[in-house]
CSV table of C-alpha atoms in Angstrom, one decimal:
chain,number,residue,atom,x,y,z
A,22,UNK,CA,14.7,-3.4,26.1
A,23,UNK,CA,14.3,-6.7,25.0
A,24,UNK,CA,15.7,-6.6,21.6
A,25,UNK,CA,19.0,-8.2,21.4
A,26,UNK,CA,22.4,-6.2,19.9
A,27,UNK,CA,22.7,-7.4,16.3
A,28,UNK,CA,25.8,-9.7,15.4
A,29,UNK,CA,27.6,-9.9,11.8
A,30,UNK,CA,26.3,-12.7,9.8
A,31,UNK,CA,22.5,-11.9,10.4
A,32,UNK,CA,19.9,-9.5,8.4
A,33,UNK,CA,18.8,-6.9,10.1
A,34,UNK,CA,15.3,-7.4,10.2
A,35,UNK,CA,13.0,-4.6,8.9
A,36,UNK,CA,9.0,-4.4,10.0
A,37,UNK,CA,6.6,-2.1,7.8
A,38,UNK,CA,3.7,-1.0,9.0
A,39,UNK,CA,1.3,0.3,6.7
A,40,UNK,CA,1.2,-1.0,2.9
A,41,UNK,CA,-0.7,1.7,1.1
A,42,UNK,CA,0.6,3.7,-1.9
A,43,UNK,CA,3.9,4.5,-0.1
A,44,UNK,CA,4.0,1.6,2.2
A,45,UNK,CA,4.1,-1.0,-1.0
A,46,UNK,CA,6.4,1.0,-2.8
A,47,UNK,CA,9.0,0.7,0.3
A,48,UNK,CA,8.4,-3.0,0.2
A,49,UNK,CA,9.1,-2.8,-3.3
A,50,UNK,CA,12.3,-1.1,-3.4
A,51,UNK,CA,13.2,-3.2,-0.2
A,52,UNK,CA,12.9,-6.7,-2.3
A,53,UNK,CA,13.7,-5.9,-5.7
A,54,UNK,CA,16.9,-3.3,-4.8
A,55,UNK,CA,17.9,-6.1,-1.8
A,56,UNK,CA,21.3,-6.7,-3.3
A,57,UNK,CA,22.7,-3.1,-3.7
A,58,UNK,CA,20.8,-2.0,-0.1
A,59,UNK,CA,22.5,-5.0,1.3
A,60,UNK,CA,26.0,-3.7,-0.3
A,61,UNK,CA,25.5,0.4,1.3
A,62,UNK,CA,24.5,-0.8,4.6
A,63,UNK,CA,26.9,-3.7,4.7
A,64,UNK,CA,24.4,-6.6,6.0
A,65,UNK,CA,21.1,-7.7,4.3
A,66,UNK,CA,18.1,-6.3,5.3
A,67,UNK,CA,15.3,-8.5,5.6
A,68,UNK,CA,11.8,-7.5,5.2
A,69,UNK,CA,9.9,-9.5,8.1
A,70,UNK,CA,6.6,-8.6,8.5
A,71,UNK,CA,4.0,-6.2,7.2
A,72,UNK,CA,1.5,-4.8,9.3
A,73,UNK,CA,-1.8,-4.5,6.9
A,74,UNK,CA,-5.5,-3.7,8.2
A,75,UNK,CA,-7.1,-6.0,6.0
A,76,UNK,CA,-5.4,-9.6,4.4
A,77,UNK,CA,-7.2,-10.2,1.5
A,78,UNK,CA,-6.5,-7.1,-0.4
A,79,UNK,CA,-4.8,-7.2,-3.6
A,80,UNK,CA,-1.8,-5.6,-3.9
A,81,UNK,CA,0.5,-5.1,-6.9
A,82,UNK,CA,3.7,-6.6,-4.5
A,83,UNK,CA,5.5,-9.6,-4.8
A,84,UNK,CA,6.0,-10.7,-1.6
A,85,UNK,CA,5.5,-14.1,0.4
A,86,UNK,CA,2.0,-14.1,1.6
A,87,UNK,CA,2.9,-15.1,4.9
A,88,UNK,CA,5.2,-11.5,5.8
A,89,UNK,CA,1.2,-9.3,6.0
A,90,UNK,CA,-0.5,-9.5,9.0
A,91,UNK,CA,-3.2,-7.1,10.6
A,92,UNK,CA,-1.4,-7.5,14.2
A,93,UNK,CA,1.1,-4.3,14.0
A,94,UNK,CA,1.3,-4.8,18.1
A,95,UNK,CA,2.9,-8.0,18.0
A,96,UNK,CA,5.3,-7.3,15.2
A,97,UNK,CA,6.5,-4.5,16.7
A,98,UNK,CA,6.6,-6.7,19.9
A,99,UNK,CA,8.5,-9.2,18.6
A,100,UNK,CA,11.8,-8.7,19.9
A,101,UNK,CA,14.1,-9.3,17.0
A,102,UNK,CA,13.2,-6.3,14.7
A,103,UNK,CA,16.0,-4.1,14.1
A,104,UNK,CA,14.1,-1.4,12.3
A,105,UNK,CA,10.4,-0.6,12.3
A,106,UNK,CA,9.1,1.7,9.1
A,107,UNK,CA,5.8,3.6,10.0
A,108,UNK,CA,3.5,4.5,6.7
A,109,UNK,CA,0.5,4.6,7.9
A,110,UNK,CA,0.0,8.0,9.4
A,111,UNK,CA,-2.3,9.8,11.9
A,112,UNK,CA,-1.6,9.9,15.6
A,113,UNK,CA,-3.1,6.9,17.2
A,114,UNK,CA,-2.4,3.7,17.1
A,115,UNK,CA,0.9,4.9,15.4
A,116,UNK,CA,2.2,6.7,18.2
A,117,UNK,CA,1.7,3.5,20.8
A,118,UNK,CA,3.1,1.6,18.3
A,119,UNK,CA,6.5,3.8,17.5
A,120,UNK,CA,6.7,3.6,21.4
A,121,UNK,CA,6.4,-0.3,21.9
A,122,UNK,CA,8.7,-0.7,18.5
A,123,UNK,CA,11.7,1.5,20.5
A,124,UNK,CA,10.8,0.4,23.8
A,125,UNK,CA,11.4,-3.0,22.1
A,126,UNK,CA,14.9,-2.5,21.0
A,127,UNK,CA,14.3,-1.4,17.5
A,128,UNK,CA,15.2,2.1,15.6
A,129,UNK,CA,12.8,3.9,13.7
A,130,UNK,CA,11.5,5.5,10.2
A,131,UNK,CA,8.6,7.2,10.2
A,132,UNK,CA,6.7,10.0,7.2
A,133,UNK,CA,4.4,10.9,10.2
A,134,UNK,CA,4.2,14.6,9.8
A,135,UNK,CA,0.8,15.5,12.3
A,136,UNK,CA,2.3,12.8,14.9
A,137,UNK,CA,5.8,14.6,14.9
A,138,UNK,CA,4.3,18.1,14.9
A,139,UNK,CA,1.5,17.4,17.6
A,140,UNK,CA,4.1,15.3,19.8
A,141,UNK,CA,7.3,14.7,19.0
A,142,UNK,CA,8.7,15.3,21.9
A,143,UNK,CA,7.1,11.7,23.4
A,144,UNK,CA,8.6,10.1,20.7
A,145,UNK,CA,12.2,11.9,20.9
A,146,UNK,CA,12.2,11.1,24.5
A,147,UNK,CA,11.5,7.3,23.8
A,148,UNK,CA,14.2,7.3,21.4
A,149,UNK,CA,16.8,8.8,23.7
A,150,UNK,CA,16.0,6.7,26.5
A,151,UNK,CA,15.9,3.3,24.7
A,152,UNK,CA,19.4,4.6,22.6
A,153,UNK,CA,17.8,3.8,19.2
A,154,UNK,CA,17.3,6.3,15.9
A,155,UNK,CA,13.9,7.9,15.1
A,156,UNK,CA,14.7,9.3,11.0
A,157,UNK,CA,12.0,11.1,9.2
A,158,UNK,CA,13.3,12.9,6.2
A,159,UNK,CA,9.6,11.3,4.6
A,160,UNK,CA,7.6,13.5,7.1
A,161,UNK,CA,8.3,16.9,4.6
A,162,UNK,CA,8.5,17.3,1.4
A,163,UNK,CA,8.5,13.8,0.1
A,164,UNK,CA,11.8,13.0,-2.0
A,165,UNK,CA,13.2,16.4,-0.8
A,166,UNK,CA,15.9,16.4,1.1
A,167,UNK,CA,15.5,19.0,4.1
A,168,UNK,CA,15.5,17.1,7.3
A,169,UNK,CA,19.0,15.9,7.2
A,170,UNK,CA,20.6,19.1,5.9
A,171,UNK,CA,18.8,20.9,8.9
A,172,UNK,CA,19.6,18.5,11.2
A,173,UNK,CA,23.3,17.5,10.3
A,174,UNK,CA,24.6,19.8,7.5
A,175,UNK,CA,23.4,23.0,8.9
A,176,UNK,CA,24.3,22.0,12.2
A,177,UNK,CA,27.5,24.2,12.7
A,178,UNK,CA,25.5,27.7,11.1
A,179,UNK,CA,22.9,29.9,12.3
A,180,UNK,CA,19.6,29.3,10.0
A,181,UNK,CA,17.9,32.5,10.2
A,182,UNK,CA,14.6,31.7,8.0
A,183,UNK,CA,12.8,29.0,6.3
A,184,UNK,CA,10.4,29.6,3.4
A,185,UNK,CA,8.6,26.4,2.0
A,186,UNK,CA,5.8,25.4,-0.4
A,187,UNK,CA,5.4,22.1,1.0
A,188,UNK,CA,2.1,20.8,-0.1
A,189,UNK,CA,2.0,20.0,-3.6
A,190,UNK,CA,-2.2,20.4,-3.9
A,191,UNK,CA,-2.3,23.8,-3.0
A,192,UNK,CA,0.3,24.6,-4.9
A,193,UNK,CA,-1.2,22.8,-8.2
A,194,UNK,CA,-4.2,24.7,-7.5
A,195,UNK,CA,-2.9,28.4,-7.5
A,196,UNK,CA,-0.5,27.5,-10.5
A,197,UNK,CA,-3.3,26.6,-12.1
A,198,UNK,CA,-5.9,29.9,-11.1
A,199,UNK,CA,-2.2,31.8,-12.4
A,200,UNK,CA,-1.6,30.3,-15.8
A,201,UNK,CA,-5.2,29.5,-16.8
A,202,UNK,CA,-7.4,31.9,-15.0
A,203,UNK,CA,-9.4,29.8,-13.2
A,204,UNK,CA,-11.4,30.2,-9.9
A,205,UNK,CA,-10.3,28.6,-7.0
A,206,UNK,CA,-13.4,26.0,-7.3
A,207,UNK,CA,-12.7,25.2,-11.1
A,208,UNK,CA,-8.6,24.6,-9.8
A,209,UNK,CA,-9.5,22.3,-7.3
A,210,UNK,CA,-11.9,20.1,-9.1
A,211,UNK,CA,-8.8,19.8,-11.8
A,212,UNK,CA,-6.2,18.7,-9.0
A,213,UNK,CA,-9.2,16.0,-8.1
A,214,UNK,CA,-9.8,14.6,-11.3
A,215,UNK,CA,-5.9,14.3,-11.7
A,216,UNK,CA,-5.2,12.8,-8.1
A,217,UNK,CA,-3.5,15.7,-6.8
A,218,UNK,CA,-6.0,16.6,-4.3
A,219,UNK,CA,-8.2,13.9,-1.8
A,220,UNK,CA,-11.9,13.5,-2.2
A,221,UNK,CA,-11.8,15.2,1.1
A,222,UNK,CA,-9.0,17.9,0.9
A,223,UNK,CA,-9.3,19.9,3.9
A,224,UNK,CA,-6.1,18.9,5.4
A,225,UNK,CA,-4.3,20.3,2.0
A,226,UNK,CA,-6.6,23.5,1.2
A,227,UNK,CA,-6.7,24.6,4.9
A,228,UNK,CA,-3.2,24.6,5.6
A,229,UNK,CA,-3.2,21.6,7.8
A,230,UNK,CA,-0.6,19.6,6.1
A,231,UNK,CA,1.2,22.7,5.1
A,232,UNK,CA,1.4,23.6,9.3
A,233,UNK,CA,2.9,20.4,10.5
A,234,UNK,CA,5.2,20.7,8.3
A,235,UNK,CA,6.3,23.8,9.3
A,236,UNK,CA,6.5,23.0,13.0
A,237,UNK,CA,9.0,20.3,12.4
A,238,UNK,CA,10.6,22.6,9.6
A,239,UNK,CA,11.3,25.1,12.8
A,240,UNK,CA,12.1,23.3,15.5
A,241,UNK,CA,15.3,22.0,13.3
A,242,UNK,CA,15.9,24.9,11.8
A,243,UNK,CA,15.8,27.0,15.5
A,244,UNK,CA,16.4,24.2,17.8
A,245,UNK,CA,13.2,24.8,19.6
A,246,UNK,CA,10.0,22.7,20.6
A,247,UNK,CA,7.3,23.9,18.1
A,248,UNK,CA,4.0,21.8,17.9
A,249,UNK,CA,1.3,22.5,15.4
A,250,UNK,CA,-0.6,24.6,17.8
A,251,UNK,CA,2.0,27.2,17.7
A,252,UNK,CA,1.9,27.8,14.1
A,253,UNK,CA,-0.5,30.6,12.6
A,254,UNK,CA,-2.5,28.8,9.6
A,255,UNK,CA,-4.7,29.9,6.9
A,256,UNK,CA,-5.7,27.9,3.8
A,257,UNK,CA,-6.7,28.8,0.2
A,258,UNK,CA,-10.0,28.6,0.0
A,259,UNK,CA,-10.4,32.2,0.3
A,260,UNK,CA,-8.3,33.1,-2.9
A,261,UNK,CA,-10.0,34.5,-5.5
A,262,UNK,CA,-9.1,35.1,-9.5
A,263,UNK,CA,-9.0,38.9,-8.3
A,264,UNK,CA,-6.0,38.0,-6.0
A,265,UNK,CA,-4.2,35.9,-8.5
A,266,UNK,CA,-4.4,39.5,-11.2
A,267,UNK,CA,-3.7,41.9,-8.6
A,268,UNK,CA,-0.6,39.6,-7.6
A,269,UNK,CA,0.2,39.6,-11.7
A,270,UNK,CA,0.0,43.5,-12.1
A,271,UNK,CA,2.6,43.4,-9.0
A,272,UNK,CA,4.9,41.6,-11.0
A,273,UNK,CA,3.6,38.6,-8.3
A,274,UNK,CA,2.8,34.8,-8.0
A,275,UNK,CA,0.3,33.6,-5.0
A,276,UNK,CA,1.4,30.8,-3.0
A,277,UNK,CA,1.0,28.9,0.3
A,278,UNK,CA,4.3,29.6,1.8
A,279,UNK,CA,5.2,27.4,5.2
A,280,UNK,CA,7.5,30.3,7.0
A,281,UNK,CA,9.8,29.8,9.9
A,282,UNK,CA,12.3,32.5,11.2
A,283,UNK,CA,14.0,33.7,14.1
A,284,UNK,CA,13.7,37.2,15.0
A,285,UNK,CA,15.0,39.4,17.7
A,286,UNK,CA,12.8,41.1,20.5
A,287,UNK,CA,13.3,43.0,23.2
A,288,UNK,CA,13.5,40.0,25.5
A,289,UNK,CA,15.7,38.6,23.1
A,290,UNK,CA,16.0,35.9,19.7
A,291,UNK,CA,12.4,34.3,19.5
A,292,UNK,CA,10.6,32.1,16.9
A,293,UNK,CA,7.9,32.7,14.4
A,294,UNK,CA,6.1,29.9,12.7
A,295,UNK,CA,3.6,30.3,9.8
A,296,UNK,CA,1.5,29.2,7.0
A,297,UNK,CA,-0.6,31.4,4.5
A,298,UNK,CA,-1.2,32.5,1.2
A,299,UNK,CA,1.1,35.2,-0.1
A,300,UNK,CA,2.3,37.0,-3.2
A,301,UNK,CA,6.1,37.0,-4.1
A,302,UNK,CA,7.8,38.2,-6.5
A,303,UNK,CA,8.6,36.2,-9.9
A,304,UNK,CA,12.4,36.6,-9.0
A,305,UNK,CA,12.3,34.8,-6.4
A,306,UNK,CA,13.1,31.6,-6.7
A,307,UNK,CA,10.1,30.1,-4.8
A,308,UNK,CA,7.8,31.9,-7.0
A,309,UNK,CA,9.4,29.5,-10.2
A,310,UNK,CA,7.6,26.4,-8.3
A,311,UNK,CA,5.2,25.1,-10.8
A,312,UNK,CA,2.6,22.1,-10.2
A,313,UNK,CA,2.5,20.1,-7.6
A,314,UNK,CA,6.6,20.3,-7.0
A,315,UNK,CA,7.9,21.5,-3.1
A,316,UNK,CA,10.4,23.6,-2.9
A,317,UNK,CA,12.3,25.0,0.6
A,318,UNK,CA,14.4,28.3,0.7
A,319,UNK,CA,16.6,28.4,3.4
A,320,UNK,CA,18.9,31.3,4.6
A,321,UNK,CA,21.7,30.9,7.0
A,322,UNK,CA,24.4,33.1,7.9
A,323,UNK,CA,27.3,31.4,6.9
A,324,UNK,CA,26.0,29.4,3.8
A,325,UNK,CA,24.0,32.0,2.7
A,326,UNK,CA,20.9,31.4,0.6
A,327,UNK,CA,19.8,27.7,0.2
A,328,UNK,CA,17.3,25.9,-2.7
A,329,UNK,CA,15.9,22.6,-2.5
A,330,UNK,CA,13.3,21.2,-5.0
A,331,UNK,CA,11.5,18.5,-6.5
A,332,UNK,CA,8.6,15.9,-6.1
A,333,UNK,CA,6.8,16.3,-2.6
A,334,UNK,CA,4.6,13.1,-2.8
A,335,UNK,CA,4.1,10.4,-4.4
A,336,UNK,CA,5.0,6.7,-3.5
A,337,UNK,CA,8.0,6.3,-5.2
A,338,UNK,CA,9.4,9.8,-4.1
A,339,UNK,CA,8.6,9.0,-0.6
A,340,UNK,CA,9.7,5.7,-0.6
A,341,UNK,CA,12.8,7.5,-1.7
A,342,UNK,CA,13.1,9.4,1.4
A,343,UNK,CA,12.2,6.6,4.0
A,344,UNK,CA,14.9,4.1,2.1
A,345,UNK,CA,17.7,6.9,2.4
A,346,UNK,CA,16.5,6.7,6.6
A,347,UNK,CA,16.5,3.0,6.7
A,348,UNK,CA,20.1,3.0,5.2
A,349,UNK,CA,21.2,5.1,7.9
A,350,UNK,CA,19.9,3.5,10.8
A,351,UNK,CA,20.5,0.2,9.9
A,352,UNK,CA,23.9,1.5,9.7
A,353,UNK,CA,24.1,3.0,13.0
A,354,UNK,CA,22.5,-0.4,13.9
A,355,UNK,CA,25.3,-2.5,12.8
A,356,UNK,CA,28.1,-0.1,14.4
A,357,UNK,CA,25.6,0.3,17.8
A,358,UNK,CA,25.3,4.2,17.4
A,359,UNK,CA,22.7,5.5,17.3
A,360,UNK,CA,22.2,9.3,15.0
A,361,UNK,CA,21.3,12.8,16.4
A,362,UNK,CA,18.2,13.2,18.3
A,363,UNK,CA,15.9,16.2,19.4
A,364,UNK,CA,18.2,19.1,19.7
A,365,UNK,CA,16.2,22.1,21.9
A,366,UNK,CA,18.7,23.9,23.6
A,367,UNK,CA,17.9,26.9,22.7
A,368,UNK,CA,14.5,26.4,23.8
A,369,UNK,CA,13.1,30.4,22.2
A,370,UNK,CA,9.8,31.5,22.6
A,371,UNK,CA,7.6,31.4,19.7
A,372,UNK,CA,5.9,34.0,18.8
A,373,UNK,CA,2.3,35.0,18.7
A,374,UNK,CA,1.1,36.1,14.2
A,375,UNK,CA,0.5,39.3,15.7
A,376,UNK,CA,4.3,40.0,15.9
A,377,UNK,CA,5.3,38.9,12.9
A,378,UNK,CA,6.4,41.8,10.2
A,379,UNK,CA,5.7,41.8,6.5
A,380,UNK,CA,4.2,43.5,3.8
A,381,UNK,CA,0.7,43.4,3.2
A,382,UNK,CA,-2.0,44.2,-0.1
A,383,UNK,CA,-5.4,45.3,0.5
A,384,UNK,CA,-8.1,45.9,-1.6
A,385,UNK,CA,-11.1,47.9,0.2
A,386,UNK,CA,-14.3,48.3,-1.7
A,387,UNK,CA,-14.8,52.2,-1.3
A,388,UNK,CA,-17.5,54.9,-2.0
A,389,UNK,CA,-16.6,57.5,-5.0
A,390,UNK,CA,-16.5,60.4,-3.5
A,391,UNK,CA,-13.9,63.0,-2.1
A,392,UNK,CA,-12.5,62.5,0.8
A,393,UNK,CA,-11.9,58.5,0.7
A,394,UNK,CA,-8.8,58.4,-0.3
A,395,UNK,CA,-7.7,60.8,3.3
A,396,UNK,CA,-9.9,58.7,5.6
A,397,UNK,CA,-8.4,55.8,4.3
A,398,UNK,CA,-4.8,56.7,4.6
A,399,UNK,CA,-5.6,57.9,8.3
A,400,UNK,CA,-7.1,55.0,9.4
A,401,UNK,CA,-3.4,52.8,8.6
A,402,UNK,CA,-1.6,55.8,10.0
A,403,UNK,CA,-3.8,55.4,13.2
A,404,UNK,CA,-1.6,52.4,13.7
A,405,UNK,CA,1.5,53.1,12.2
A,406,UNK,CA,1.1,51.3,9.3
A,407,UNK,CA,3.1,53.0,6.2
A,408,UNK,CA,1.9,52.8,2.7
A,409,UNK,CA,3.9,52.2,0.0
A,410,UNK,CA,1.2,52.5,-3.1
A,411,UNK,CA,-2.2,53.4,-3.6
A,412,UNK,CA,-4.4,52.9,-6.7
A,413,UNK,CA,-8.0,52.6,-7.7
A,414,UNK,CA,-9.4,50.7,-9.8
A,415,UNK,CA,-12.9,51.1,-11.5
A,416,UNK,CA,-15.4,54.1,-10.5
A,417,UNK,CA,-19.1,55.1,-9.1
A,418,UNK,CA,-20.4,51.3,-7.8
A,419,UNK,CA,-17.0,49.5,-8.7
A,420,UNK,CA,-14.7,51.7,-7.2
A,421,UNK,CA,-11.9,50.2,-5.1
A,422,UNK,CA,-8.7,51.5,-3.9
A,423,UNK,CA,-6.0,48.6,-3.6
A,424,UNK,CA,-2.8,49.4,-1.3
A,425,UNK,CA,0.3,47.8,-0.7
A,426,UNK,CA,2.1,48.7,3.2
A,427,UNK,CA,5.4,48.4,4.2
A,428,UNK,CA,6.6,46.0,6.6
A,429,UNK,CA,4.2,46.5,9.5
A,430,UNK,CA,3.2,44.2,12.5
A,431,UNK,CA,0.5,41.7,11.8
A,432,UNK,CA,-1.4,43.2,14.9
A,433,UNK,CA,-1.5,46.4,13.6
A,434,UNK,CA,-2.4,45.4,9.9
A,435,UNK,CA,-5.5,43.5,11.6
A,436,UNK,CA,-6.5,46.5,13.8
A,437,UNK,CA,-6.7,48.6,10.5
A,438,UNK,CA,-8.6,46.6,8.6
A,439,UNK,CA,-11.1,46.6,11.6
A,440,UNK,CA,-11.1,50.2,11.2
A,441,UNK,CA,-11.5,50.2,7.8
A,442,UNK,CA,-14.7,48.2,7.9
A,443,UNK,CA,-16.1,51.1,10.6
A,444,UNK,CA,-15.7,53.9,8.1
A,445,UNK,CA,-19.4,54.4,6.7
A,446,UNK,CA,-17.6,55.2,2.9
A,447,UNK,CA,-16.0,51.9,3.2
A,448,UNK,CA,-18.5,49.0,1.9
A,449,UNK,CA,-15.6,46.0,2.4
A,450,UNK,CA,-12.5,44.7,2.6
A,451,UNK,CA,-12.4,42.1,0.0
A,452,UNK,CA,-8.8,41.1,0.0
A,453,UNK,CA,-6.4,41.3,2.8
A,454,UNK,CA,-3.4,39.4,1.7
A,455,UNK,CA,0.5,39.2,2.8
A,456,UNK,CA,3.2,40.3,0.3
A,457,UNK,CA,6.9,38.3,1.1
A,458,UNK,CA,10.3,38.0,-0.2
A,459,UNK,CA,11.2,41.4,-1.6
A,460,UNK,CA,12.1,44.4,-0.1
């Protein structure tokens, strides 16, 4: 570590890498809020360098011209940064470069969500080693704060399960196909001509975003190693208007719910981590979550049942979070502590989707005849799947039956549907589509 220990009377010296909508915005607040930053961490923090790709942009900043450069290696190099912001996402080069900035001597912030959730571990271990802080309330749920109460304030209960809508696209999108009846196509076209959604929106529609989340999300919450690749993901895209009324007539909202939550097995507590469309119930408070607002549900033994809400995105709301992070480390900085790290003691197993347990709708496109409604039924009592209502809908061509189980293993819900689509009087399975938070 090559970094000296800072000593009262000096800044502590802040590098940003990355000045894009969130990156300027923490320059911003960094310049024009200097004074009152400088009074809460009790030193001034000095903003020197920014790490840029290309020079001659313009940028809405007012900054010296001489603080951008496009060599984020050698700032991070330098020797006298005290903390290094990372805003500008993906995994590489920002994971060599949160290395070399902690090998360096110099704590961390970072919103890097998919470089958390595909290896956090690398970076945790850095951190530890070189005794610095890696913060990243920024990494979920923008201005939200989630990280820290999972982290620190939850510390001394037992968090039995997270519930989050944590991408604000996919959630505009189905609050829109709910209150205006749109198709999922017309929905996202909307969130695109508004700048909720990417030209290219894959990593939002397709759960992407939604499951990196969710792996950081768990591992706090169960003090566990979860990556990316062990969270079950499904997008949208596969939603239809039909979903959206059937959820209605259920007294139901659909959204894309990030779930995390410890279960016991016969070999003991293990871990579930997932992310997928499902209807709740309008009394529950997630289902209240309008636009393109986050929202996380938390319940714990001791504290019980847990809201927090607002603005998932955005520059100022990120900025937000990644200022609150800077405030902390360059406190810890200044009293040469460093914060809580990785905590995976309890090191669970997590848990393959076909284990976990909730409630499912189906609707089956059926034949109208005598007779469906008992090979049905059979083929979910062939796997011990219970249902809890039955209905059709429509008649001759346009008959369907539409049934809502009890809580029944994922594995066995999938093995019945595969069954279902055997049965000759069965022309499709439209909809299969999971039902959470009610009884």
């Amino acid at each position: 570590m090559s970094a000296s220990s800072w000593s009262p009377g000096r800044p502590l010296r802040v590098a940003l890498l990355g000045c894009g909508v969130v990156g300027t915005e923490v320059a911003r607040l960094l310049t024009s809020d200097s004074e009152e930053l400088a009074q809460r961490v009790g030193a001034p923090l000095e903003l020197a360098g920014i790490a840029v790709r290309r020079l001659g942009r313009e940028r809405d900043l007012d900054v010296p011209a001489e603080l951008f450069t496009t060599d984020a290696a050698g700032l991070v190099a330098r020797g006298d940064i005290d903390v290094v912001i990372e805003v500008i996402g993906g995994i590489e080069p920002a994971r060599e470069l949160i290395l070399s900035a902690l090998d360096h001597g110099a704590s961390v912030v970072t919103a890097n969500k998919a470089l958390l959730a595909e290896d956090g571990a690398t970076l945790f271990e850095a951190a530890h080693k070189a005794e610095r802080d890696l913060y990243f309330e920024a990494a979920v749920a923008g201005a939200i704060p989630i990280v820290r109460p999972l982290r620190e304030s939850l510390a001394g209960d037992r968090v039995q399960r997270v519930l989050g809508i944590v991408n604000g696209t996919t959630n505009f999108i189905l609050d829109a196909m709910t209150t205006t009846g749109q198709g999922f196509s017309e929905a996202l076209d909307e969130a695109q001509r508004l700048g909720y959604a990417e030209a290219d929106p894959t990593a939002d529609i397709e759960g992407f975003d939604a499951a990196s989340k969710a792996a950081i999300l768990a591992g706090l919450a169960f003090h566990t190693r979860v990556t990316i690749g062990d969270v079950h993901r499904e997008g949208i895209s596969d939603v239809t208007a039909a979903d959206v009324r059937s959820a209605a007539e259920m007294g139901c909202v659909v959204k894309l719910l990030a779930i995390c939550e410890q279960r016991e097995t016969p070999d003991g507590p293990a871990v579930s981590a997932r992310v997928h469309p499902a209807m709740i119930p309008l009394s529950h408070p997630l289902a209240s979550v309008h636009g393109a607002y986050n929202a996380v549900f938390v319940e714990s033994e001791a504290a019980g049942q847990l809201m927090f809400y607002g603005p998932g995105a955005g520059g100022a709301p990120t900025a937000s979070a990644v200022l609150g992070d800077v405030v902390s480390v360059a406190r810890n900085r200044r009293s040469n502590v460093f914060g809580p790290g990785e905590s995976t003691h309890a090191q669970l197993e997590v848990l393959d989707i076909g284990l976990a347990r909730t409630r499912y709708h189906v609707s089956i496109d059926v034949d109208d005849r005598a007779g469906v409604l008992a090979s049905v039924a059979n083929a979910f009592a062939e796997f011990d799947v219970s249902i809890r209502t039955v209905r059709q809908e429509g008649s001759g061509d346009d008959a369907q039956l539409v049934i809502v189980t009890h809580e029944a293993d994922d594995a066995a819900l999938s093995a019945t549907v595969a069954s279902l689509r055997g049965l000759d009087m069965v022309r499709d399975v439209t909809s299969v589509m999971r039902v959470e938070g009610g009884s």
